[in-house]
């Protein structure tokens, strides 16, 4: 069975990877916004609309990842508190 320290370390690793995913997704949102502007500039409204859906999907994923990070941070806090009780 894993110790609290091992679990906490693993949770911190997950948060680190999730933070990287948030950063990457943020970049993808910015790039998608640029593509939307380019499509609009070329009067390609259909493409711009499709890209807007992509952007919305990425933003939704960002929100879910951010919520997961908050949950994991809370788990780390609880694990730290449990360690103090043992």
Short mmCIF file of N, CA and C in Angstrom, two decimals, residues 28-56 58-59:
data_model
loop_
_atom_site.label_atom_id
_atom_site.label_comp_id
_atom_site.label_asym_id
_atom_site.label_seq_id
_atom_site.Cartn_x
_atom_site.Cartn_y
_atom_site.Cartn_z
N UNK A 28 -3.24 27.00 -27.80
CA UNK A 28 -4.12 26.54 -28.88
C UNK A 28 -5.31 27.48 -29.05
N UNK A 29 -5.82 28.01 -27.95
CA UNK A 29 -6.93 28.97 -28.03
C UNK A 29 -6.47 30.22 -28.77
N UNK A 30 -5.30 30.72 -28.41
CA UNK A 30 -4.76 31.92 -29.07
C UNK A 30 -4.56 31.69 -30.56
N UNK A 31 -3.99 30.55 -30.91
CA UNK A 31 -3.77 30.23 -32.33
C UNK A 31 -5.10 30.11 -33.07
N UNK A 32 -6.08 29.50 -32.41
CA UNK A 32 -7.40 29.35 -33.04
C UNK A 32 -8.05 30.71 -33.25
N UNK A 33 -7.88 31.61 -32.29
CA UNK A 33 -8.42 32.97 -32.45
C UNK A 33 -7.79 33.65 -33.66
N UNK A 34 -6.50 33.45 -33.85
CA UNK A 34 -5.82 34.04 -35.02
C UNK A 34 -6.36 33.44 -36.32
N UNK A 35 -6.59 32.13 -36.32
CA UNK A 35 -7.14 31.48 -37.50
C UNK A 35 -8.56 31.96 -37.80
N UNK A 36 -9.33 32.18 -36.75
CA UNK A 36 -10.69 32.71 -36.93
C UNK A 36 -10.63 34.09 -37.58
N UNK A 37 -9.73 34.93 -37.09
CA UNK A 37 -9.58 36.27 -37.67
C UNK A 37 -9.16 36.19 -39.13
N UNK A 38 -8.24 35.28 -39.44
CA UNK A 38 -7.81 35.12 -40.83
C UNK A 38 -8.95 34.63 -41.71
N UNK A 39 -9.71 33.67 -41.20
CA UNK A 39 -10.85 33.15 -41.98
C UNK A 39 -11.89 34.24 -42.21
N UNK A 40 -12.14 35.04 -41.19
CA UNK A 40 -13.08 36.15 -41.35
C UNK A 40 -12.57 37.16 -42.37
N UNK A 41 -11.25 37.40 -42.35
CA UNK A 41 -10.66 38.32 -43.30
C UNK A 41 -10.75 37.83 -44.74
N UNK A 42 -10.87 36.52 -44.92
CA UNK A 42 -11.00 35.94 -46.26
C UNK A 42 -12.47 35.68 -46.61
N UNK A 43 -13.38 36.20 -45.77
CA UNK A 43 -14.82 35.98 -45.95
C UNK A 43 -15.18 34.50 -45.97
N UNK A 44 -14.46 33.71 -45.19
CA UNK A 44 -14.73 32.27 -45.07
C UNK A 44 -15.50 32.04 -43.77
N UNK A 45 -16.75 32.50 -43.77
CA UNK A 45 -17.56 32.46 -42.55
C UNK A 45 -17.78 31.04 -42.05
N UNK A 46 -17.95 30.09 -42.96
CA UNK A 46 -18.16 28.70 -42.54
C UNK A 46 -16.95 28.16 -41.79
N UNK A 47 -15.78 28.44 -42.32
CA UNK A 47 -14.55 28.01 -41.67
C UNK A 47 -14.40 28.70 -40.32
N UNK A 48 -14.69 29.98 -40.29
CA UNK A 48 -14.59 30.73 -39.03
C UNK A 48 -15.55 30.15 -37.99
N UNK A 49 -16.74 29.77 -38.42
CA UNK A 49 -17.71 29.18 -37.49
C UNK A 49 -17.21 27.83 -36.97
N UNK A 50 -16.64 27.03 -37.86
CA UNK A 50 -16.09 25.73 -37.44
C UNK A 50 -14.96 25.94 -36.44
N UNK A 51 -14.11 26.91 -36.72
CA UNK A 51 -13.00 27.19 -35.82
C UNK A 51 -13.49 27.72 -34.47
N UNK A 52 -14.59 28.45 -34.49
CA UNK A 52 -15.17 28.94 -33.23
C UNK A 52 -15.64 27.76 -32.37
N UNK A 53 -16.16 26.73 -33.01
CA UNK A 53 -16.57 25.52 -32.27
C UNK A 53 -15.34 24.84 -31.68
N UNK A 54 -14.27 24.77 -32.45
CA UNK A 54 -13.02 24.19 -31.95
C UNK A 54 -12.53 24.97 -30.74
N UNK A 55 -12.53 26.29 -30.85
CA UNK A 55 -12.08 27.15 -29.75
C UNK A 55 -12.94 26.91 -28.51
N UNK A 56 -14.24 26.82 -28.70
CA UNK A 56 -15.15 26.60 -27.57
C UNK A 56 -14.88 25.25 -26.91
N UNK A 58 -12.01 23.62 -26.89
CA UNK A 58 -10.74 23.73 -26.15
C UNK A 58 -10.97 24.46 -24.83
N UNK A 59 -11.73 25.54 -24.88
CA UNK A 59 -12.00 26.30 -23.65
C UNK A 59 -12.77 25.46 -22.64
#
